[in-house]
XYZ file of C-alpha atoms in Angstrom:
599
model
C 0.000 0.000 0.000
C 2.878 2.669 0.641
C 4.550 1.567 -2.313
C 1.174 2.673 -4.150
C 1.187 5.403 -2.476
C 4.381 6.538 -3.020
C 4.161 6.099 -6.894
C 0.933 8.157 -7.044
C 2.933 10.897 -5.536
C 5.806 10.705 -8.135
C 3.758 10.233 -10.801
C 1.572 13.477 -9.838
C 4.881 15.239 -9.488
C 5.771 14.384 -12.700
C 2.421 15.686 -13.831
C 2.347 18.710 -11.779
C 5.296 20.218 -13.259
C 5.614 23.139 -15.926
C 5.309 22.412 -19.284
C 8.588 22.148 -20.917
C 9.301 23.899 -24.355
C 8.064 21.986 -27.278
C 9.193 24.264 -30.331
C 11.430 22.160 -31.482
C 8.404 19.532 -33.074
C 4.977 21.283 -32.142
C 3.328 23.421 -34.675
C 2.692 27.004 -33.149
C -0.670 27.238 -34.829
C -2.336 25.373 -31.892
C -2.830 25.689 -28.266
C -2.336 22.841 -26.239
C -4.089 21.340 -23.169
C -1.831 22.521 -19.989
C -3.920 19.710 -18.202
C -2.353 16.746 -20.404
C 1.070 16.093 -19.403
C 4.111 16.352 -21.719
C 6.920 13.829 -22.468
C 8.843 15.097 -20.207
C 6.976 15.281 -17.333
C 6.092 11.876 -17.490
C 9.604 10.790 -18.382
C 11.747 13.164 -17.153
C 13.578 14.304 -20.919
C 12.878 16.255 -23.820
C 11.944 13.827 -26.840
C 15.197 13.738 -28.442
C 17.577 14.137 -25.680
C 17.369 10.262 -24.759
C 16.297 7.321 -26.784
C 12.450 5.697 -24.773
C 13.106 2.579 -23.633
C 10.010 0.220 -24.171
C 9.091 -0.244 -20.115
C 9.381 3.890 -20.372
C 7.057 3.735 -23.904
C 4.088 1.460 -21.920
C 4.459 3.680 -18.856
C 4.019 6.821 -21.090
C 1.084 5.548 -23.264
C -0.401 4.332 -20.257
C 0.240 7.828 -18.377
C -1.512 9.423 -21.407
C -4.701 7.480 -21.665
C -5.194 7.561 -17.660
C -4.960 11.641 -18.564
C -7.118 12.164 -22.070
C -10.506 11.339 -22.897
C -9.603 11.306 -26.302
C -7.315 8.162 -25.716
C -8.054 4.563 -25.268
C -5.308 2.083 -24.844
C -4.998 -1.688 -25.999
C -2.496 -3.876 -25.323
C -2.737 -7.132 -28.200
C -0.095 -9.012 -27.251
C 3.446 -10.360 -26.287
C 6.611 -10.594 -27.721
C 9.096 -13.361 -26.989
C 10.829 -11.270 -24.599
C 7.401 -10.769 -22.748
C 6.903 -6.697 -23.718
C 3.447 -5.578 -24.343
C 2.646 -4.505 -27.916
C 0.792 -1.877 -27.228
C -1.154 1.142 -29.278
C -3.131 4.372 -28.071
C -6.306 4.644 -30.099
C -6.835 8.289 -30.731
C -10.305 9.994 -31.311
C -12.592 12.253 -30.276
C -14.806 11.433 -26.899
C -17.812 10.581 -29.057
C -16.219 8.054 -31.628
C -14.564 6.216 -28.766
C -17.822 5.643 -26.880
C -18.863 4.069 -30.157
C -15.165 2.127 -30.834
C -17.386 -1.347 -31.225
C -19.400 -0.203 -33.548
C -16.668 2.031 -35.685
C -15.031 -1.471 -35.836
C -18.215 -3.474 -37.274
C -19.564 -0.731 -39.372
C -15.415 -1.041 -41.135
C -15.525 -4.836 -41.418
C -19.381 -4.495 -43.463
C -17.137 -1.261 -45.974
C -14.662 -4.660 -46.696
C -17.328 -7.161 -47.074
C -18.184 -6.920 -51.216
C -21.393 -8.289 -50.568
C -22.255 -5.132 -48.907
C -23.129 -1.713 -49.760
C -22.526 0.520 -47.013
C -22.723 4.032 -46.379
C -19.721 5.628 -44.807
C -19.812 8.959 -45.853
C -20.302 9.980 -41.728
C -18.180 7.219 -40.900
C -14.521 8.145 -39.597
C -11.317 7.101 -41.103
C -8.359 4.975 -39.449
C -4.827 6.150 -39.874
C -2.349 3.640 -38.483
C 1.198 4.926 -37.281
C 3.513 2.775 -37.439
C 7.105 3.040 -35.940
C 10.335 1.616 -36.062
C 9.520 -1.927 -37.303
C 13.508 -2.053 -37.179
C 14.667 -1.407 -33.765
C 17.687 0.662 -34.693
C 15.867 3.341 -36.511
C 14.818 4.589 -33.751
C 13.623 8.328 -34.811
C 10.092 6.879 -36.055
C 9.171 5.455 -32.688
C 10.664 8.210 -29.953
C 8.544 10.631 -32.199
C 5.275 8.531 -31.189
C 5.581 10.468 -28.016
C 5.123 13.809 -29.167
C 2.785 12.498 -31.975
C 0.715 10.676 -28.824
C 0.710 14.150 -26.795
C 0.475 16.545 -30.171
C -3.068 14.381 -30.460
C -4.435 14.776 -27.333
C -3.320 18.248 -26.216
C -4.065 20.499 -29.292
C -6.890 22.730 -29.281
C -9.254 24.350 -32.104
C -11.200 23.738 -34.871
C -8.881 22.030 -37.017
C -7.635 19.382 -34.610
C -11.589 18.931 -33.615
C -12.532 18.194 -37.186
C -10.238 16.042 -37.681
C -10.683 13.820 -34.085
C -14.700 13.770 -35.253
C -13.860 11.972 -38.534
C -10.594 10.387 -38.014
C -9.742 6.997 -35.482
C -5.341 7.391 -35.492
C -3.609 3.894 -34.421
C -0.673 5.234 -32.730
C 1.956 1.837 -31.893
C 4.001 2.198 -29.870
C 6.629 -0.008 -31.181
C 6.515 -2.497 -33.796
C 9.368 -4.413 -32.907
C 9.736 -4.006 -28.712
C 12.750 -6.329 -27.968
C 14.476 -4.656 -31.146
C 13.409 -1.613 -30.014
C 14.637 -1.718 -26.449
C 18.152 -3.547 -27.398
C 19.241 -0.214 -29.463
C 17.948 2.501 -27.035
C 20.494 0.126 -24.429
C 23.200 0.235 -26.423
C 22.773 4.151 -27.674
C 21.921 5.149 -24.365
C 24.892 3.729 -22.502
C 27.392 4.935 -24.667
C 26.423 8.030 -24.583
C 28.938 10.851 -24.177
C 27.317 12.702 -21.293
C 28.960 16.467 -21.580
C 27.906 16.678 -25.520
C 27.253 13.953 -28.222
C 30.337 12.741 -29.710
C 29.259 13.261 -33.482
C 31.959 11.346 -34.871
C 30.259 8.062 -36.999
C 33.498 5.891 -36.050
C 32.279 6.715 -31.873
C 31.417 3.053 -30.805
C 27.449 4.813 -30.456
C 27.025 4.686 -33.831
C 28.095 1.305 -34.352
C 26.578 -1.029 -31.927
C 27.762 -4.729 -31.669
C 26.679 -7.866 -33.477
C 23.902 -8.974 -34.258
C 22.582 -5.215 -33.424
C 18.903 -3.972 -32.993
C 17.233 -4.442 -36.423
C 15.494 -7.355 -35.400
C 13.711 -8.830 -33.003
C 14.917 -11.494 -30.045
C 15.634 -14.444 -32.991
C 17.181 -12.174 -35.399
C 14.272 -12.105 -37.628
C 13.727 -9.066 -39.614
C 9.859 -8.068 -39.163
C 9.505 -5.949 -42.003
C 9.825 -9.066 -44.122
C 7.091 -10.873 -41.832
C 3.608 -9.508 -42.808
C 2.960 -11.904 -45.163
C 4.524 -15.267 -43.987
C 3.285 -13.995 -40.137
C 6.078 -16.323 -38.419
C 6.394 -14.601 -35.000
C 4.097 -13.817 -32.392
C 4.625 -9.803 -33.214
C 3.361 -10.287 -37.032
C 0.427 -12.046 -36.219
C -1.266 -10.132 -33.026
C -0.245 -6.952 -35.705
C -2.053 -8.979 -38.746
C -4.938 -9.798 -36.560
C -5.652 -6.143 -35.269
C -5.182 -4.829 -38.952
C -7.619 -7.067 -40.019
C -10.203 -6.002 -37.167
C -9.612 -2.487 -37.833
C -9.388 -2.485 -41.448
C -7.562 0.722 -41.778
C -7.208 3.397 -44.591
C -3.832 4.172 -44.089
C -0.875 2.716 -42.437
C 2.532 4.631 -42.114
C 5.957 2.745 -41.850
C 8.101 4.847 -40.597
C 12.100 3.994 -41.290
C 15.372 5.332 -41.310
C 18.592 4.521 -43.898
C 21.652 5.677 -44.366
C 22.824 9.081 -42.807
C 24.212 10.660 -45.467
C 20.890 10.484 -46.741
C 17.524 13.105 -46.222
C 14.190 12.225 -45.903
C 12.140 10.357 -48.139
C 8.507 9.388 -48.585
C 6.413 7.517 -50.782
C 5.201 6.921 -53.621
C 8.478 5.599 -54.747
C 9.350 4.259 -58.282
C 5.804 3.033 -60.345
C 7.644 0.415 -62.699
C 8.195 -1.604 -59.553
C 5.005 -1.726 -58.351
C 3.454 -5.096 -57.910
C 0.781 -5.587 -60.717
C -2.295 -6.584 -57.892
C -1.564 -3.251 -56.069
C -4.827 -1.064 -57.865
C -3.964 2.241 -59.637
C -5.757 3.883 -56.806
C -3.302 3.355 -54.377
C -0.688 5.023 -56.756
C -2.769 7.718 -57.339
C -3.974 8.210 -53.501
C -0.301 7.812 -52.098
C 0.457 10.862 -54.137
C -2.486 12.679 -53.011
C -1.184 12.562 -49.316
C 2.071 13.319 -50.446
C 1.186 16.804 -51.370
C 0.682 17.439 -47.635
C 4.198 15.665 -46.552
C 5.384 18.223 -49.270
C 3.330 21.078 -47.659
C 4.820 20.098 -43.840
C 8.695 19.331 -44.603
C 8.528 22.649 -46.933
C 7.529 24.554 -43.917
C 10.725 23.631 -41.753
C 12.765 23.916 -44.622
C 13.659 19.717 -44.458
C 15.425 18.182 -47.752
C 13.528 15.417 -49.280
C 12.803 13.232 -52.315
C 9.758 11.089 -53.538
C 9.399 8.992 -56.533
C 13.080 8.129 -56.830
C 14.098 4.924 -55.210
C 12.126 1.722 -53.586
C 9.828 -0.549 -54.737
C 6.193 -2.030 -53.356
C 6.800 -5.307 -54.843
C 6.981 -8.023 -52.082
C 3.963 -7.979 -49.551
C 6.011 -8.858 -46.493
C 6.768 -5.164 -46.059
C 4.291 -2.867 -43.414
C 4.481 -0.541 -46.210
C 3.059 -3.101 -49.158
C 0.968 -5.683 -47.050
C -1.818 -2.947 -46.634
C -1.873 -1.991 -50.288
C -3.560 -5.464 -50.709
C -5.898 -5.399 -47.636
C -7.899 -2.025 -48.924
C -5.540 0.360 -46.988
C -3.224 2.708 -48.132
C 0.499 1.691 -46.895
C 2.910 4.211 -46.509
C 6.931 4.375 -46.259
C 8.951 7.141 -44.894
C 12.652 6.915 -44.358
C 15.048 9.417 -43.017
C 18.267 9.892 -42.795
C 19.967 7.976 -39.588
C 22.231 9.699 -36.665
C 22.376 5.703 -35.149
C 22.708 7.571 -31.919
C 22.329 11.248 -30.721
C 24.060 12.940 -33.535
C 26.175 12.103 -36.008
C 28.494 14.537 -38.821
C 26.774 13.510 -42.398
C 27.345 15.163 -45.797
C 24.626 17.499 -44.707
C 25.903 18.907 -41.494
C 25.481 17.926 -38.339
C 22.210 15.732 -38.049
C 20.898 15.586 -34.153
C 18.665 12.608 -33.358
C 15.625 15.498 -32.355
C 15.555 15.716 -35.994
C 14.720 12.434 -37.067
C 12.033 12.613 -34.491
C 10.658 16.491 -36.010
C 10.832 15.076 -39.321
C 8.831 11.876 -38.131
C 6.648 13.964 -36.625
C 5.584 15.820 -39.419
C 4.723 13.305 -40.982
C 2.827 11.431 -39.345
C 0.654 14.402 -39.358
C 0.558 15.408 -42.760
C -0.489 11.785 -43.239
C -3.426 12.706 -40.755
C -3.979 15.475 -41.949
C -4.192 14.718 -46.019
C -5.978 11.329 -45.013
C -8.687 13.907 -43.442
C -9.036 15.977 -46.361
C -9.295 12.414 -48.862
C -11.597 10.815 -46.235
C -14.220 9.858 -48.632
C -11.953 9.037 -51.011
C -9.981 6.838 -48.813
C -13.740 4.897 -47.799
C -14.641 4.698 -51.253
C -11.368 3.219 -52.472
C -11.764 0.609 -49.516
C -15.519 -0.440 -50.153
C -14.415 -0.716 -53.739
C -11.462 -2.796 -53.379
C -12.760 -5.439 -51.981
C -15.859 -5.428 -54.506
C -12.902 -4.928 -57.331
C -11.651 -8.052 -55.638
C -14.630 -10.414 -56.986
C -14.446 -8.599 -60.386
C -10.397 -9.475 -60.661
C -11.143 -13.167 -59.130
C -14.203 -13.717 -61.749
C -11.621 -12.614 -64.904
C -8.430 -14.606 -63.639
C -8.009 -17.404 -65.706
C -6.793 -19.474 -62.366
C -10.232 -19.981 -60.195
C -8.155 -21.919 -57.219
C -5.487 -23.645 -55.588
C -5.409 -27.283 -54.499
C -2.394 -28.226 -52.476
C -1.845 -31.510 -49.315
C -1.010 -34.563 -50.204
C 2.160 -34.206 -48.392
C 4.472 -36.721 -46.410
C 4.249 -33.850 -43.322
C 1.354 -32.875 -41.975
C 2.528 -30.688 -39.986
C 3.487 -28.420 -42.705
C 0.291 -28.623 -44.375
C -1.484 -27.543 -40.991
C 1.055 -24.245 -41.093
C -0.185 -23.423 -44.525
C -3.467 -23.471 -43.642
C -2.797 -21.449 -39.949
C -0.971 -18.435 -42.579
C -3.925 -18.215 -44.736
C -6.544 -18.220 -41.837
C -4.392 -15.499 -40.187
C -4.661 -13.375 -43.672
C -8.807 -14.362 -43.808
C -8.728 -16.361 -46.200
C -11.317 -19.266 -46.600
C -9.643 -22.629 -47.082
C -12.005 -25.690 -47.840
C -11.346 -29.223 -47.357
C -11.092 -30.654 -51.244
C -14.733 -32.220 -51.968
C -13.614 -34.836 -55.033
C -10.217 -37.131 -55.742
C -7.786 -34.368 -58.164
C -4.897 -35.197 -60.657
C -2.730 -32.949 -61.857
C 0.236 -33.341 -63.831
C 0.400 -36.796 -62.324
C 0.114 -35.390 -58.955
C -2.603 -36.739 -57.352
C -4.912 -35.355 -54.088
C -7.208 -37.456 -52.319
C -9.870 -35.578 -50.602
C -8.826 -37.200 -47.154
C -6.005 -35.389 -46.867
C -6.020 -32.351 -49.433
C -7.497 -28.489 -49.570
C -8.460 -25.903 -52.129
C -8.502 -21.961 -51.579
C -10.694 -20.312 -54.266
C -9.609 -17.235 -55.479
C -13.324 -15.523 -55.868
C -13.208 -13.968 -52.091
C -12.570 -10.792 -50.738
C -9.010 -11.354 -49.789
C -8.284 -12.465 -53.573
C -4.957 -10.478 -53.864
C -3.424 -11.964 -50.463
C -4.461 -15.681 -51.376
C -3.180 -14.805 -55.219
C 0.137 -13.782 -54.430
C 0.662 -16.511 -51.910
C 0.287 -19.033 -54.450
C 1.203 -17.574 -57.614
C 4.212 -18.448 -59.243
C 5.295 -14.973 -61.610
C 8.000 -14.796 -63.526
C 7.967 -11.775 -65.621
C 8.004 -8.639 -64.665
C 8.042 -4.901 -65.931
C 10.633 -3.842 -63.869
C 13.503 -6.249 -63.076
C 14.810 -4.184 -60.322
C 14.031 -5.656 -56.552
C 14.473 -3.782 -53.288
C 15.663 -7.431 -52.053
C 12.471 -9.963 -51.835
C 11.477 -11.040 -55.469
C 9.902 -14.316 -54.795
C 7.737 -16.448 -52.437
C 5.659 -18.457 -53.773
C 4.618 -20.676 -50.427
C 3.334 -24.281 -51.123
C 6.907 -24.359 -52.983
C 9.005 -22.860 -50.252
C 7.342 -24.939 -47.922
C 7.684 -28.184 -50.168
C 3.927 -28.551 -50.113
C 2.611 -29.872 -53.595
C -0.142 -28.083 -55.027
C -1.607 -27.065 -58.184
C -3.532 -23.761 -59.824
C -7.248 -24.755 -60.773
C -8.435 -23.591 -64.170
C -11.921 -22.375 -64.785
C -11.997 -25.644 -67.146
C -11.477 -27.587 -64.299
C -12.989 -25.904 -61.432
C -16.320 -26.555 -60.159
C -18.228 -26.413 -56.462
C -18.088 -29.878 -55.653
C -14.577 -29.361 -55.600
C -15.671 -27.396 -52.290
C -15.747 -28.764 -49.551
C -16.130 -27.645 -45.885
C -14.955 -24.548 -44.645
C -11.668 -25.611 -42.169
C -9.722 -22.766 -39.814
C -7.298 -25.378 -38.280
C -5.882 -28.652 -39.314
C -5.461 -31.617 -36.622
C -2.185 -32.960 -36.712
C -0.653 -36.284 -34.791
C 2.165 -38.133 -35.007
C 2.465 -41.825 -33.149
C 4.869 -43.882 -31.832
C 5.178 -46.857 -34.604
C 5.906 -50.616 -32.774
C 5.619 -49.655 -29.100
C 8.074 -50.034 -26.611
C 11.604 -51.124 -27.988
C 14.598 -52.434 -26.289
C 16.856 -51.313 -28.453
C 16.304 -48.029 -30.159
C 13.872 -45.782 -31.803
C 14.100 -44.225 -35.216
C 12.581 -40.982 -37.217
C 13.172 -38.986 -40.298
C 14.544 -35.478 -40.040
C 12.051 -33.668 -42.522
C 9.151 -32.959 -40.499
C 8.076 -29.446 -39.629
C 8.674 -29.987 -36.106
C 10.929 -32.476 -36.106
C 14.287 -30.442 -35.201
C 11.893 -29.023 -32.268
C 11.205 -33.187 -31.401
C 15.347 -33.531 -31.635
C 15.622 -30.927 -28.855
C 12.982 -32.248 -26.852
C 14.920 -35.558 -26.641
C 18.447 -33.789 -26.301
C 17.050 -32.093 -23.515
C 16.436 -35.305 -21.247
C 19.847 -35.818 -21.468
C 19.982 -38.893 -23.878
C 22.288 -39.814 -26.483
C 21.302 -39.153 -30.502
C 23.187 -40.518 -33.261
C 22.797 -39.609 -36.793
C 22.566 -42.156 -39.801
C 24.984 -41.235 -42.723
C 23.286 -43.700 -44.842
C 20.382 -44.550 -45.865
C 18.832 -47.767 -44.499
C 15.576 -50.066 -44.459
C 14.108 -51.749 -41.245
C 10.683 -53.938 -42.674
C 8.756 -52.388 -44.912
C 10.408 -48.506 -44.169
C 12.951 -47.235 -45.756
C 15.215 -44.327 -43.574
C 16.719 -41.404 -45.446
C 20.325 -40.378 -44.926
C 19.996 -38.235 -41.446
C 17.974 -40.291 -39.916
C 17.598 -39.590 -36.199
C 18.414 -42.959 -33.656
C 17.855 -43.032 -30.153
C 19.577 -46.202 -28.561
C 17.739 -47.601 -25.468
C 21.170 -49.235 -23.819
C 23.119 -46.980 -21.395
C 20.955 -43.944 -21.457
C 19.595 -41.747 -18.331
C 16.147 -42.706 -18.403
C 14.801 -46.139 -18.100
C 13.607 -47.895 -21.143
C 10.490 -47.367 -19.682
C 10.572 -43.615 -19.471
C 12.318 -43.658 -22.904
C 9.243 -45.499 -24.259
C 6.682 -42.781 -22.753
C 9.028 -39.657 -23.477
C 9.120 -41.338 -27.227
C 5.093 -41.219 -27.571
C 4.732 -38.061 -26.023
C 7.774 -36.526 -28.497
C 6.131 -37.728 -31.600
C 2.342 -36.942 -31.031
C 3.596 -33.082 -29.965
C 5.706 -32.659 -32.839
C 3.442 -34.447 -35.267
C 6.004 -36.652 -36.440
C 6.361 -40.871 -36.796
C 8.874 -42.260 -34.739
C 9.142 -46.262 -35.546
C 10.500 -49.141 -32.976
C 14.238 -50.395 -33.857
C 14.414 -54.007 -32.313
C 17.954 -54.843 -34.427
C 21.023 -53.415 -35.610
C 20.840 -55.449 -38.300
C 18.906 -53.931 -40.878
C 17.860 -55.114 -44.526
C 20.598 -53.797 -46.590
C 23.799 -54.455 -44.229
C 26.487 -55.562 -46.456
C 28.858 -57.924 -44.715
């Protein structure tokens, strides 16, 4: 209780002090609410001066919402390092009370069965920060963005609260996030920022802060949605369906600040001319608010939107609007570039601005922006009913388990996968209804389902930012096959399926002498470590090899029984368990003498 007590009374503190001068990001044009606290009261530094730690991030947003009726906070999720991901939703009083119904009112605008009318509906930017940890000027400017929001006054930020719903995240990428602002923070030079770009600030140690806790780059994860950040971030997008979503980046430092659209030849071909055409609408207003603090930038000249794992391409194809902004890097507090001396407060001003010229245009394009979404999706249909390929059959395969992830990725990105209704052959590839499934292409999430199946090989531009290809069944060594209208018909159709059972068994029951399975399941490294981790001895066949009727690839796994740490017993459970968890067959070995010894 005096612990409680004690941090109400800092925290009021905090929020009792005078407000600190903003200049450096705010726009002068607005008064601000002396009763919502700053940054720096609630943290203790200027935006700028420090880089937020995620624990300080969640203890600001939180701070925030507890202070402004025009904030409601949701935390979605956890990453592997256990931080929230977290996002203030931003509105006026009056659309907040209403949130539910905002939401449901959205998902009928993407339904193309649907004619709704939005015209008094609000919009829903999405901000999104620092998907790469070590640009960190995208998500430190969140916190004046967050306060900008809720503490301006008049008419203009009043019309646009009444017809707008902003996403502010606070970080994409938390464990990324929070790794960089350790490094940058502790080797600070305390006196004055060492400028110098060979200072060990700006060059933090291997493997650094782009990704998240297993090295995994999220901005390549939208589409395949591997790790636990992608999906809770898929999910909301989906139950938001917004009309804009900013990625907000930073590249070399030498470079100055750049926005999108970038380069049309290198646009993916299911990305609609609209979103060309509406990108460069709102870019007139990034123009308008980098103009006005005299910032260098450039538009139109490098990047592509060609692989949908990016937070700036996976929206194009879900109705929204994605946007990419990248500015020039200090990887620290300042850093000496070709341009002068570039201070990290300017990467967050420049951030800043953007994120509210993207407000601010997507305001003035509102109805716009709704019809382009309501008539995506219907556009959807129309492409689906003129593509030559109607569906997708794939199963079949030896692994299950891989099967079952295929269908998890494509549930995640609603689409609708059916169980296959009739016995297919293609190409002498046969699928047996038992144990294949078929995604057609006429639904309202055509363009994600296309372009995860789709195998393209020609392109107008041959130019790639890095990720030209992904076609999954292939990547994931699934077969599967593209269903022409000449061969498509409903019966093909079977029920509707949102997960896939898998099991694996234990093959012969309890052996005295070993056990045996093939390294190519999905899980079966994971079943390895599960029996590595009991302390008993693997060995590793470096030939093939037959035992009855099965035939063992080269790598096969063995687990001898004799002279192990568990009794053969224990081995025999902890073998059953292992193989229905990890979906995989693991067979009895009763003899080292196998079929095709050679003596």
């Amino acid at each position: 209780m005096k612990l409680s007590i004690i941090c109400l009374l800092v925290t009021f503190s905090f929020l009792c002090k005078a407000q600190p001068d903003l200049s450096t990001y705010l726009p002068t044009s607005f008064e601000y609410n002396d009763q919502i606290p700053t940054p720096k009261s609630i943290l203790g530094y200027q935006p700028g001066e420090w880089h937020v730690s995620h624990d300080q991030m969640v203890f600001f947003m939180r701070s925030m919402a507890n202070a402004s009726p025009r904030i409601l906070l949701d935390e979605y999720g956890f990453t592997y390092e256990n931080r929230p991901l977290i996002h203030a939703i931003i509105s006026h009083p009056d659309n907040l009370a209403r949130i539910d119904e905002i939401k449901r009112k959205r998902k009928e605008m993407a339904d193309p069965a649907k004619n709704v009318d939005a015209a008094n509906e609000p919009i829903v930017v999405w901000i999104g920060p620092s998907v790469h940890g070590n640009e960190a000027s995208g998500v430190n400017s969140v916190l004046v963005t967050t306060y900008f929001l809720a503490a301006a006054q008049g008419k203009e930020i009043d019309d646009i609260l009444r017809n707008t719903v902003i996403i502010v995240e606070g970080s994409f990428n938390p464990d990324g996030m929070n790794r960089f602002a350790s490094w940058v923070n502790s080797h600070k030079s305390l006196s004055k920022p060492n400028p110098d770009p060979q200072d060990l600030e700006h060059n933090e140690a291997w493997p650094r802060a782009r990704t998240n806790h297993y090295w995994f780059d999220l901005n390549r994860d939208w589409l395949p949605v591997q790790h636990p950040e992608s999906q809770a971030r898929i999910k909301k997008l989906h139950d938001w369906k917004p009309n804009v979503v900013t990625d907000h980046h930073e590249m070399g430092s030498n470079s100055t600040f750049f926005f999108q659209p970038g380069i049309e030849s290198r646009q993916n071909p299911l990305i609609p001319k609209t979103v060309w055409d509406l990108t460069g609408k709102i870019g007139e207003y990034h123009v308008q608010a980098l103009d006005s603090i005299g910032e260098l930038y450039y538009t139109k000249e490098s990047f592509d939107e060609f692989y949908f794992g990016y937070g700036s391409t996976y929206p194009d194809i879900t109705g929204a609007i994605g946007i990419l902004f990248e500015q020039g890097s200090t990887r620290g507090h300042a850093q000496n570039t070709d341009n002068g001396l570039r201070s990290f407060s300017d990467g967050v001003r420049n951030h800043f601005n953007a994120a509210i010229s993207t407000i601010r245009g997507s305001h003035a394009l509102r109805q716009e922006l709704h019809s382009h979404l309501s008539n995506f999706y219907k556009n959807s249909i129309s492409a689906a009913n003129a593509d030559p390929i109607k569906g997708y059959v794939f199963g079949g395969s030896k692994d299950k388990a891989k099967v079952a992830e295929l269908i998890r990725i494509l549930n995640n990105h609603k689409i609708t996968v059916n169980k296959l209704g009739n016995n297919l052959n293609f190409s002498g590839t046969a699928f047996k209804s038992s144990d294949s499934y078929i995604v057609q292409l006429a639904q309202a999430e055509y363009r994600v389902a296309k372009t995860i199946f789709e195998t393209e090989k020609s392109f107008q531009d041959s130019l790639f930012y890095d990720v030209s290809s992904w076609t999954f069944p292939l990547s994931m060594g699934i077969p599967f096959a593209p269903i022409s209208s000449r061969s498509f018909n409903s019966s093909l159709l079977g029920e509707p399926i949102e997960s896939m059972e898998i099991d694996g068994k234990l093959i012969g029951g309890k052996s005295k002498y070993a056990y045996a399975f093939e390294i190519t399941g999905y899980y079966a490294h994971r079943a390895l470590y599960s029996i590595l981790s009991k302390k008993l001895r693997a060995k590793v066949a470096t030939e093939p090899f037959s035992y009855g009727a099965k035939n063992f690839d080269f790598g096969t796994i063995i687990i001898p029984v004799k002279d192990q740490k568990l009794s053969t017993d224990d081995i025999a459970s902890l073998m059953e368990k292992v193989a229905e968890v990890n979906a995989i067959e693991i067979h009895t070995i009763a003899t080292g003498y196998t079929s095709n010894v050679n003596l």
